[in-house]
Amino acid sequence: MKNPIIKSIIFSLGLLAFSCESLEEDPVGLLAPEGFFKGPDEVSMGINGGYSIMLHEQFWGRKLSLSLMLRGDMATIGTLSTPARRIEVDEMRMPSDNDMVSAFWPKGYQSLAALNYAIAGGEALDLDPNLINPIIAEGKFYRAWIYYHFVRLFGEIPYINYPFADQNLAYSLPQTPEDEIYEGIIEDLEYAKEWLPANVASRSHPGKGTAAGYLASVYLTLGEWQNAYDEAKFVIDNSGSFNYNLEGEFADLFDPSSTLSSTEVLFEIDFTGNDAGTNPGALGGTNASSDYLASVTGITGDERYEFGAGWSVAVPSMKVYESWDYRDYRRAVSFDTVMVNGGTELHYTQWGSVTSAIPRPHIAKYYRALGDSGAPAGSNGRDSEINSIVMRYAEILLIAAEALNEVNGGPTAEAEGYINEVRSRARRELDADPANDRAFPTDVSSGLDVNAFRDLVLDERRLELAFEFGRWYDIKRRQLGQEVFGASGLEQQNFDASRDYLFPKYAEDVSRNKNLFQNANY
């Protein structure tokens, strides 16, 4: 078997050429970037090919997104009959050959290979920069987005930002220090910020504000507080021209019935519903980019929706539900506490007696929204048309607040205002009549010190962005593992700080490449 990186390049080149016959050929000279990419249309096609791989079930459609959800302290395994690879991620006992990693690591590099060829092809064209650079910028944004996930999950990995045709190189690629990977990510995002348009018709395509938002997130991860604040403030100050604002009603963020993206969304993964036949996500399906978020978070035995019941795979612990103040409207949006079985509405405390559903509240942001909207979906909610939000304007406000607190050694009125803006929306009721707004959550109390405000912002992120795939990264960047997974945390797990802040690297690549080393204690 060829090295997975080589297979990725072959697959990606075959994808660009729309020829299955080329998938097993030696990549040397198969499609040189300067030979295939004749104009901007071909470059755009190549970048779209790289993006389409990101949507695959083996990447964001299930394997990577579910891994991130389970790794944090807001969701855990529900049914223990689920495959062991998921339980291993959740319980901090991943072997070096964990099958979640074995799926999304190669798929990520496959996408990167396609993007690198398209970017190089675009850069080789002698065209007006105003014509070709915005197209290249989109490819560089996607490349940065993948590497930003991978460097946080794996640490030092091969950083490849160029196409190559010598398959022997793939067996000897060195792993790149984390600071150099971040330099590449920042360089790509700066390019994207310069050349991407201010406004985009679909939020599944990045704009100038998307790139700046991710720069703010990267700098926050690196602890470069001033840079993080500056980039977040750039997005806030230009929110009018970028058409960003908080959605008026929190629940509307997770309602796919609208044909237009919410103006709160900076970036989302755009799934196409109900076109994968009987086996969504399978390699032979017509839509390999199937979304499984509804099925893996849905309630087993629930009869409310025509697409069928969910699988109770990723569910909140009772402590997550019980510790969330009932007066916070976001709690009602984030959890499902009833289902219908046998024609009878059942509270979660009754589920265990009539179905195999785990008797606790379930995540509602994906399964309930799909059912209420009637959006196209396959069985169990697979292959839905829900777009997966991966960054929104509320996060930018919270980044600005957290960074500004660190810059000033304590909160300012500006930092408090960003939190209050998010909380104000959380008080809003469905009828949008301010007279009916709730009194909770209250505005931030003045007089907090730097540590208390930092804790407040992190908890606000935990609630506002609950189950949206970022909590694990907050735990890692703030080194909270022993705290949140300990006896007083929301989810007790056997967390080992010497191992569990990183995932194991893909075992097959480690065994084949003498310059790639497995992470400690795997």
Short mmCIF file of N, CA, C and O in Angstrom, two decimals, residues 195-309:
data_model
loop_
_atom_site.label_atom_id
_atom_site.label_comp_id
_atom_site.label_asym_id
_atom_site.label_seq_id
_atom_site.Cartn_x
_atom_site.Cartn_y
_atom_site.Cartn_z
N TRP A 195 -6.93 39.54 0.41
CA TRP A 195 -7.46 39.36 -0.94
C TRP A 195 -8.90 38.87 -1.01
O TRP A 195 -9.54 38.98 -2.06
N LEU A 196 -9.42 38.30 0.06
CA LEU A 196 -10.81 37.84 0.01
C LEU A 196 -11.76 39.03 0.00
O LEU A 196 -11.45 40.11 0.50
N PRO A 197 -12.95 38.86 -0.57
CA PRO A 197 -13.92 39.97 -0.61
C PRO A 197 -14.47 40.28 0.78
O PRO A 197 -14.48 39.42 1.66
N ALA A 198 -14.93 41.50 0.95
CA ALA A 198 -15.53 41.89 2.23
C ALA A 198 -16.84 41.17 2.46
O ALA A 198 -17.20 40.84 3.59
N ASN A 199 -17.58 40.93 1.40
CA ASN A 199 -18.88 40.29 1.50
C ASN A 199 -18.93 39.05 0.61
O ASN A 199 -18.41 39.07 -0.51
N VAL A 200 -19.53 37.99 1.10
CA VAL A 200 -19.69 36.76 0.32
C VAL A 200 -21.16 36.36 0.34
O VAL A 200 -21.87 36.56 1.33
N ALA A 201 -21.61 35.80 -0.77
CA ALA A 201 -23.02 35.42 -0.88
C ALA A 201 -23.36 34.25 0.03
O ALA A 201 -24.45 34.18 0.60
N SER A 202 -22.43 33.32 0.18
CA SER A 202 -22.63 32.14 1.03
C SER A 202 -21.56 32.10 2.10
O SER A 202 -20.38 32.28 1.80
N ARG A 203 -21.96 31.87 3.34
CA ARG A 203 -20.99 31.84 4.44
C ARG A 203 -20.20 30.54 4.47
O ARG A 203 -19.37 30.35 5.36
N SER A 204 -20.44 29.63 3.53
CA SER A 204 -19.57 28.48 3.37
C SER A 204 -18.31 28.86 2.61
O SER A 204 -17.37 28.05 2.51
N HIS A 205 -18.28 30.06 2.08
CA HIS A 205 -17.07 30.62 1.48
C HIS A 205 -16.54 31.70 2.42
O HIS A 205 -17.31 32.50 2.95
N PRO A 206 -15.23 31.75 2.62
CA PRO A 206 -14.69 32.75 3.54
C PRO A 206 -14.64 34.13 2.92
O PRO A 206 -14.48 34.28 1.71
N GLY A 207 -14.79 35.14 3.76
CA GLY A 207 -14.59 36.52 3.36
C GLY A 207 -13.45 37.13 4.15
O GLY A 207 -12.79 36.46 4.95
N LYS A 208 -13.23 38.39 3.94
CA LYS A 208 -12.16 39.11 4.64
C LYS A 208 -12.33 39.00 6.16
O LYS A 208 -11.37 38.79 6.91
N GLY A 209 -13.57 39.14 6.62
CA GLY A 209 -13.83 39.05 8.05
C GLY A 209 -13.63 37.65 8.60
O GLY A 209 -13.26 37.48 9.77
N THR A 210 -13.88 36.62 7.78
CA THR A 210 -13.64 35.24 8.20
C THR A 210 -12.16 35.03 8.50
O THR A 210 -11.79 34.45 9.52
N ALA A 211 -11.32 35.51 7.60
CA ALA A 211 -9.87 35.36 7.79
C ALA A 211 -9.42 36.11 9.03
O ALA A 211 -8.62 35.59 9.83
N ALA A 212 -9.92 37.33 9.23
CA ALA A 212 -9.55 38.10 10.42
C ALA A 212 -10.05 37.41 11.69
O ALA A 212 -9.36 37.39 12.72
N GLY A 213 -11.26 36.84 11.64
CA GLY A 213 -11.78 36.13 12.79
C GLY A 213 -10.91 34.95 13.17
O GLY A 213 -10.66 34.70 14.36
N TYR A 214 -10.43 34.22 12.18
CA TYR A 214 -9.56 33.09 12.48
C TYR A 214 -8.17 33.56 12.92
O TYR A 214 -7.52 32.89 13.75
N LEU A 215 -7.70 34.67 12.40
CA LEU A 215 -6.45 35.22 12.93
C LEU A 215 -6.60 35.55 14.41
O LEU A 215 -5.70 35.28 15.22
N ALA A 216 -7.74 36.13 14.78
CA ALA A 216 -7.99 36.43 16.19
C ALA A 216 -7.97 35.15 17.02
O ALA A 216 -7.39 35.11 18.12
N SER A 217 -8.59 34.08 16.51
CA SER A 217 -8.61 32.81 17.23
C SER A 217 -7.22 32.21 17.35
O SER A 217 -6.83 31.70 18.41
N VAL A 218 -6.44 32.26 16.27
CA VAL A 218 -5.07 31.72 16.31
C VAL A 218 -4.24 32.48 17.33
O VAL A 218 -3.52 31.88 18.15
N TYR A 219 -4.29 33.80 17.32
CA TYR A 219 -3.51 34.58 18.28
C TYR A 219 -3.98 34.34 19.70
O TYR A 219 -3.17 34.34 20.64
N LEU A 220 -5.27 34.11 19.89
CA LEU A 220 -5.77 33.77 21.23
C LEU A 220 -5.17 32.46 21.70
O LEU A 220 -4.74 32.33 22.85
N THR A 221 -5.12 31.48 20.81
CA THR A 221 -4.52 30.19 21.13
C THR A 221 -3.05 30.34 21.50
O THR A 221 -2.55 29.68 22.41
N LEU A 222 -2.35 31.22 20.81
CA LEU A 222 -0.92 31.43 21.06
C LEU A 222 -0.66 32.33 22.25
O LEU A 222 0.51 32.51 22.65
N GLY A 223 -1.70 32.92 22.83
CA GLY A 223 -1.51 33.84 23.95
C GLY A 223 -0.95 35.18 23.53
O GLY A 223 -0.41 35.91 24.36
N GLU A 224 -1.09 35.53 22.25
CA GLU A 224 -0.67 36.84 21.75
C GLU A 224 -1.88 37.76 21.84
O GLU A 224 -2.60 38.01 20.87
N TRP A 225 -2.09 38.29 23.05
CA TRP A 225 -3.36 38.93 23.39
C TRP A 225 -3.62 40.19 22.58
O TRP A 225 -4.75 40.42 22.14
N GLN A 226 -2.61 41.02 22.39
CA GLN A 226 -2.82 42.26 21.65
C GLN A 226 -3.21 41.96 20.20
O GLN A 226 -4.13 42.58 19.66
N ASN A 227 -2.52 41.02 19.59
CA ASN A 227 -2.86 40.66 18.21
C ASN A 227 -4.26 40.07 18.13
O ASN A 227 -5.00 40.33 17.18
N ALA A 228 -4.61 39.23 19.12
CA ALA A 228 -5.95 38.64 19.14
C ALA A 228 -7.01 39.73 19.24
O ALA A 228 -8.02 39.70 18.53
N TYR A 229 -6.78 40.69 20.13
CA TYR A 229 -7.74 41.78 20.27
C TYR A 229 -7.80 42.62 18.99
O TYR A 229 -8.90 42.98 18.53
N ASP A 230 -6.65 42.93 18.41
CA ASP A 230 -6.64 43.77 17.20
C ASP A 230 -7.43 43.13 16.07
O ASP A 230 -8.18 43.82 15.36
N GLU A 231 -7.26 41.83 15.87
CA GLU A 231 -7.98 41.16 14.78
C GLU A 231 -9.48 41.07 15.08
O GLU A 231 -10.31 41.28 14.18
N ALA A 232 -9.83 40.77 16.33
CA ALA A 232 -11.24 40.72 16.69
C ALA A 232 -11.87 42.11 16.55
O ALA A 232 -12.99 42.25 16.05
N LYS A 233 -11.14 43.14 16.96
CA LYS A 233 -11.65 44.51 16.87
C LYS A 233 -11.81 44.92 15.41
O LYS A 233 -12.74 45.67 15.06
N PHE A 234 -10.93 44.45 14.54
CA PHE A 234 -11.06 44.72 13.11
C PHE A 234 -12.39 44.17 12.60
O PHE A 234 -13.09 44.84 11.82
N VAL A 235 -12.74 42.96 13.02
CA VAL A 235 -14.02 42.37 12.60
C VAL A 235 -15.18 43.17 13.17
O VAL A 235 -16.14 43.48 12.46
N ILE A 236 -15.10 43.54 14.43
CA ILE A 236 -16.18 44.28 15.08
C ILE A 236 -16.36 45.66 14.44
O ILE A 236 -17.48 46.08 14.13
N ASP A 237 -15.24 46.35 14.22
CA ASP A 237 -15.32 47.70 13.65
C ASP A 237 -15.85 47.69 12.22
O ASP A 237 -16.41 48.69 11.75
N ASN A 238 -15.63 46.58 11.50
CA ASN A 238 -16.07 46.48 10.11
C ASN A 238 -17.28 45.57 9.96
O ASN A 238 -17.58 45.13 8.84
N SER A 239 -17.97 45.30 11.05
CA SER A 239 -19.09 44.37 11.00
C SER A 239 -20.19 44.85 10.04
O SER A 239 -20.88 44.03 9.43
N GLY A 240 -20.33 46.17 9.91
CA GLY A 240 -21.34 46.68 8.98
C GLY A 240 -21.02 46.34 7.55
O GLY A 240 -21.88 45.83 6.80
N SER A 241 -19.78 46.57 7.14
CA SER A 241 -19.41 46.28 5.75
C SER A 241 -19.32 44.77 5.50
O SER A 241 -19.53 44.31 4.37
N PHE A 242 -19.02 44.00 6.55
CA PHE A 242 -18.97 42.54 6.40
C PHE A 242 -20.36 41.92 6.55
O PHE A 242 -20.52 40.72 6.33
N ASN A 243 -21.32 42.71 6.98
CA ASN A 243 -22.69 42.23 7.23
C ASN A 243 -22.72 41.17 8.32
O ASN A 243 -23.33 40.11 8.18
N TYR A 244 -22.07 41.49 9.46
CA TYR A 244 -22.08 40.62 10.62
C TYR A 244 -22.88 41.27 11.74
O TYR A 244 -22.77 42.48 11.99
N ASN A 245 -23.65 40.49 12.43
CA ASN A 245 -24.30 40.93 13.67
C ASN A 245 -24.86 39.70 14.37
O ASN A 245 -24.97 38.62 13.79
N LEU A 246 -25.20 39.84 15.64
CA LEU A 246 -25.81 38.75 16.36
C LEU A 246 -27.21 38.48 15.81
O LEU A 246 -27.98 39.42 15.57
N GLU A 247 -27.53 37.22 15.63
CA GLU A 247 -28.89 36.84 15.26
C GLU A 247 -29.85 37.31 16.35
O GLU A 247 -29.56 37.20 17.55
N GLY A 248 -31.00 37.84 15.94
CA GLY A 248 -31.94 38.35 16.93
C GLY A 248 -32.45 37.30 17.89
O GLY A 248 -32.63 37.54 19.08
N GLU A 249 -32.69 36.11 17.38
CA GLU A 249 -33.22 35.00 18.17
C GLU A 249 -32.22 33.86 18.17
O GLU A 249 -31.84 33.35 17.11
N PHE A 250 -31.75 33.45 19.35
CA PHE A 250 -30.71 32.45 19.46
C PHE A 250 -31.08 31.15 18.75
O PHE A 250 -30.26 30.54 18.06
N ALA A 251 -32.33 30.71 18.89
CA ALA A 251 -32.75 29.44 18.29
C ALA A 251 -32.68 29.48 16.78
O ALA A 251 -32.50 28.43 16.13
N ASP A 252 -32.81 30.67 16.17
CA ASP A 252 -32.78 30.76 14.72
C ASP A 252 -31.44 30.36 14.12
O ASP A 252 -31.36 30.01 12.94
N LEU A 253 -30.38 30.42 14.93
CA LEU A 253 -29.07 30.00 14.44
C LEU A 253 -29.06 28.54 14.03
O LEU A 253 -28.28 28.13 13.18
N PHE A 254 -29.94 27.75 14.63
CA PHE A 254 -29.93 26.31 14.42
C PHE A 254 -31.20 25.85 13.70
O PHE A 254 -31.59 24.69 13.79
N ASP A 255 -31.80 26.77 12.95
CA ASP A 255 -32.98 26.46 12.16
C ASP A 255 -32.59 26.49 10.69
O ASP A 255 -32.35 27.56 10.12
N PRO A 256 -32.48 25.33 10.04
CA PRO A 256 -32.01 25.28 8.65
C PRO A 256 -33.09 25.59 7.63
O PRO A 256 -32.84 25.47 6.43
N SER A 257 -34.30 25.98 8.07
CA SER A 257 -35.37 26.22 7.11
C SER A 257 -35.12 27.44 6.25
O SER A 257 -35.64 27.56 5.15
N SER A 258 -34.30 28.38 6.77
CA SER A 258 -33.98 29.56 5.98
C SER A 258 -33.00 29.19 4.88
O SER A 258 -32.06 28.41 5.08
N THR A 259 -33.20 29.74 3.70
CA THR A 259 -32.29 29.45 2.58
C THR A 259 -31.04 30.30 2.63
O THR A 259 -30.09 30.06 1.89
N LEU A 260 -31.03 31.31 3.48
CA LEU A 260 -29.88 32.21 3.58
C LEU A 260 -29.12 31.95 4.87
O LEU A 260 -29.70 31.61 5.90
N SER A 261 -27.82 32.10 4.83
CA SER A 261 -27.01 31.98 6.03
C SER A 261 -27.34 33.13 6.98
O SER A 261 -27.63 34.24 6.56
N SER A 262 -27.27 32.84 8.27
CA SER A 262 -27.43 33.90 9.26
C SER A 262 -26.29 34.89 9.12
O SER A 262 -25.15 34.52 8.82
N THR A 263 -26.58 36.16 9.36
CA THR A 263 -25.51 37.17 9.32
C THR A 263 -24.58 37.04 10.51
O THR A 263 -23.56 37.72 10.55
N GLU A 264 -24.91 36.19 11.47
CA GLU A 264 -23.98 35.94 12.58
C GLU A 264 -22.86 35.00 12.18
O GLU A 264 -21.81 34.96 12.82
N VAL A 265 -23.07 34.22 11.13
CA VAL A 265 -22.11 33.19 10.74
C VAL A 265 -20.93 33.80 9.99
O VAL A 265 -21.12 34.52 9.00
N LEU A 266 -19.71 33.51 10.44
CA LEU A 266 -18.50 33.87 9.71
C LEU A 266 -18.07 32.76 8.77
O LEU A 266 -17.53 33.02 7.70
N PHE A 267 -18.29 31.51 9.19
CA PHE A 267 -17.89 30.38 8.35
C PHE A 267 -18.71 29.16 8.75
O PHE A 267 -18.93 28.90 9.93
N GLU A 268 -19.17 28.42 7.73
CA GLU A 268 -19.92 27.20 7.97
C GLU A 268 -19.57 26.17 6.90
O GLU A 268 -19.12 26.51 5.81
N ILE A 269 -19.77 24.91 7.25
CA ILE A 269 -19.56 23.81 6.32
C ILE A 269 -20.90 23.52 5.65
O ILE A 269 -21.90 23.24 6.32
N ASP A 270 -20.93 23.56 4.34
CA ASP A 270 -22.17 23.53 3.56
C ASP A 270 -22.48 22.12 3.09
O ASP A 270 -21.94 21.64 2.09
N PHE A 271 -23.36 21.43 3.82
CA PHE A 271 -23.76 20.08 3.43
C PHE A 271 -24.97 20.13 2.48
O PHE A 271 -25.80 21.03 2.57
N THR A 272 -25.05 19.15 1.61
CA THR A 272 -26.19 19.00 0.71
C THR A 272 -27.02 17.82 1.18
O THR A 272 -26.49 16.74 1.42
N GLY A 273 -28.34 18.02 1.33
CA GLY A 273 -29.17 17.02 1.98
C GLY A 273 -29.72 15.95 1.08
O GLY A 273 -30.05 16.17 -0.08
N ASN A 274 -29.80 14.74 1.66
CA ASN A 274 -30.60 13.65 1.13
C ASN A 274 -30.26 13.27 -0.31
O ASN A 274 -31.15 13.06 -1.13
N ASP A 275 -28.98 13.17 -0.62
CA ASP A 275 -28.62 12.74 -1.97
C ASP A 275 -27.57 11.64 -1.96
O ASP A 275 -26.84 11.45 -2.91
N ALA A 276 -27.48 10.90 -0.85
CA ALA A 276 -26.45 9.86 -0.76
C ALA A 276 -27.01 8.45 -0.87
O ALA A 276 -26.32 7.49 -0.61
N GLY A 277 -28.26 8.32 -1.23
CA GLY A 277 -28.82 6.99 -1.40
C GLY A 277 -29.03 6.27 -0.08
O GLY A 277 -29.25 6.87 0.95
N THR A 278 -28.91 4.95 -0.10
CA THR A 278 -29.22 4.16 1.08
C THR A 278 -28.07 4.06 2.06
O THR A 278 -28.25 3.61 3.18
N ASN A 279 -26.89 4.47 1.67
CA ASN A 279 -25.74 4.35 2.56
C ASN A 279 -24.98 5.67 2.60
O ASN A 279 -23.90 5.79 2.04
N PRO A 280 -25.54 6.69 3.28
CA PRO A 280 -24.90 8.01 3.30
C PRO A 280 -23.49 7.93 3.86
O PRO A 280 -23.24 7.25 4.86
N GLY A 281 -22.60 8.63 3.23
CA GLY A 281 -21.24 8.69 3.72
C GLY A 281 -20.35 7.57 3.22
O GLY A 281 -19.14 7.61 3.38
N ALA A 282 -20.92 6.54 2.64
CA ALA A 282 -20.11 5.44 2.14
C ALA A 282 -19.33 5.88 0.91
O ALA A 282 -19.73 6.79 0.20
N LEU A 283 -18.23 5.21 0.66
CA LEU A 283 -17.38 5.60 -0.47
C LEU A 283 -18.12 5.48 -1.79
O LEU A 283 -17.85 6.21 -2.73
N GLY A 284 -19.09 4.57 -1.86
CA GLY A 284 -19.82 4.40 -3.10
C GLY A 284 -21.04 5.29 -3.23
O GLY A 284 -21.74 5.24 -4.23
N GLY A 285 -21.35 6.06 -2.20
CA GLY A 285 -22.53 6.91 -2.24
C GLY A 285 -22.34 8.08 -3.18
O GLY A 285 -21.23 8.45 -3.55
N THR A 286 -23.46 8.68 -3.57
CA THR A 286 -23.36 9.83 -4.47
C THR A 286 -22.93 11.08 -3.74
O THR A 286 -22.49 12.04 -4.35
N ASN A 287 -23.08 11.09 -2.41
CA ASN A 287 -22.66 12.25 -1.62
C ASN A 287 -21.80 11.77 -0.47
O ASN A 287 -22.30 11.45 0.61
N ALA A 288 -20.51 11.67 -0.70
CA ALA A 288 -19.61 11.18 0.34
C ALA A 288 -19.44 12.17 1.48
O ALA A 288 -18.85 11.86 2.50
N SER A 289 -19.96 13.39 1.32
CA SER A 289 -19.80 14.41 2.35
C SER A 289 -21.02 14.47 3.27
O SER A 289 -21.49 15.53 3.62
N SER A 290 -21.52 13.32 3.66
CA SER A 290 -22.74 13.26 4.46
C SER A 290 -22.53 13.79 5.87
O SER A 290 -21.53 13.50 6.52
N ASP A 291 -23.54 14.52 6.35
CA ASP A 291 -23.55 15.07 7.70
C ASP A 291 -24.24 14.06 8.62
O ASP A 291 -25.36 13.64 8.37
N TYR A 292 -23.56 13.70 9.70
CA TYR A 292 -24.11 12.74 10.66
C TYR A 292 -24.41 13.38 12.01
O TYR A 292 -24.69 12.67 12.97
N LEU A 293 -24.37 14.68 12.15
CA LEU A 293 -24.51 15.30 13.46
C LEU A 293 -25.88 15.05 14.07
O LEU A 293 -26.01 14.88 15.29
N ALA A 294 -26.93 15.03 13.24
CA ALA A 294 -28.27 14.76 13.77
C ALA A 294 -28.36 13.34 14.30
O ALA A 294 -28.88 13.10 15.40
N SER A 295 -27.87 12.38 13.53
CA SER A 295 -28.02 10.98 13.93
C SER A 295 -27.22 10.66 15.19
O SER A 295 -27.71 9.97 16.09
N VAL A 296 -26.00 11.15 15.31
CA VAL A 296 -25.17 10.78 16.46
C VAL A 296 -25.59 11.51 17.73
O VAL A 296 -25.25 11.06 18.83
N THR A 297 -26.32 12.60 17.63
CA THR A 297 -26.78 13.31 18.82
C THR A 297 -28.27 13.10 19.10
O THR A 297 -28.76 13.52 20.14
N GLY A 298 -29.00 12.46 18.17
CA GLY A 298 -30.44 12.28 18.32
C GLY A 298 -30.81 11.24 19.36
O GLY A 298 -30.00 10.42 19.80
N ILE A 299 -32.09 11.23 19.75
CA ILE A 299 -32.61 10.39 20.83
C ILE A 299 -33.06 9.04 20.28
O ILE A 299 -33.92 8.96 19.40
N THR A 300 -32.51 7.96 20.80
CA THR A 300 -32.91 6.63 20.40
C THR A 300 -34.38 6.38 20.79
O THR A 300 -34.77 6.62 21.92
N GLY A 301 -35.17 5.91 19.83
CA GLY A 301 -36.57 5.61 20.10
C GLY A 301 -37.52 6.77 19.90
O GLY A 301 -38.74 6.62 20.04
N ASP A 302 -37.00 7.93 19.54
CA ASP A 302 -37.85 9.10 19.34
C ASP A 302 -38.63 8.96 18.03
O ASP A 302 -38.05 8.67 16.99
N GLU A 303 -39.94 9.16 18.09
CA GLU A 303 -40.80 9.00 16.92
C GLU A 303 -41.32 10.33 16.38
O GLU A 303 -42.24 10.34 15.55
N ARG A 304 -40.75 11.42 16.79
CA ARG A 304 -41.31 12.72 16.39
C ARG A 304 -41.11 13.03 14.92
O ARG A 304 -41.91 13.74 14.32
N TYR A 305 -40.05 12.52 14.32
CA TYR A 305 -39.67 12.99 13.00
C TYR A 305 -39.68 11.85 11.98
O TYR A 305 -39.37 10.70 12.30
N GLU A 306 -40.03 12.20 10.76
CA GLU A 306 -40.17 11.20 9.71
C GLU A 306 -38.86 10.51 9.37
O GLU A 306 -38.85 9.37 8.92
N PHE A 307 -37.75 11.16 9.58
CA PHE A 307 -36.47 10.56 9.20
C PHE A 307 -36.01 9.49 10.17
O PHE A 307 -35.04 8.79 9.92
N GLY A 308 -36.67 9.34 11.31
CA GLY A 308 -36.32 8.27 12.25
C GLY A 308 -35.56 8.77 13.46
O GLY A 308 -35.18 9.94 13.55
N ALA A 309 -35.37 7.86 14.39
CA ALA A 309 -34.74 8.21 15.67
C ALA A 309 -33.23 8.31 15.53
O ALA A 309 -32.62 7.79 14.60
#
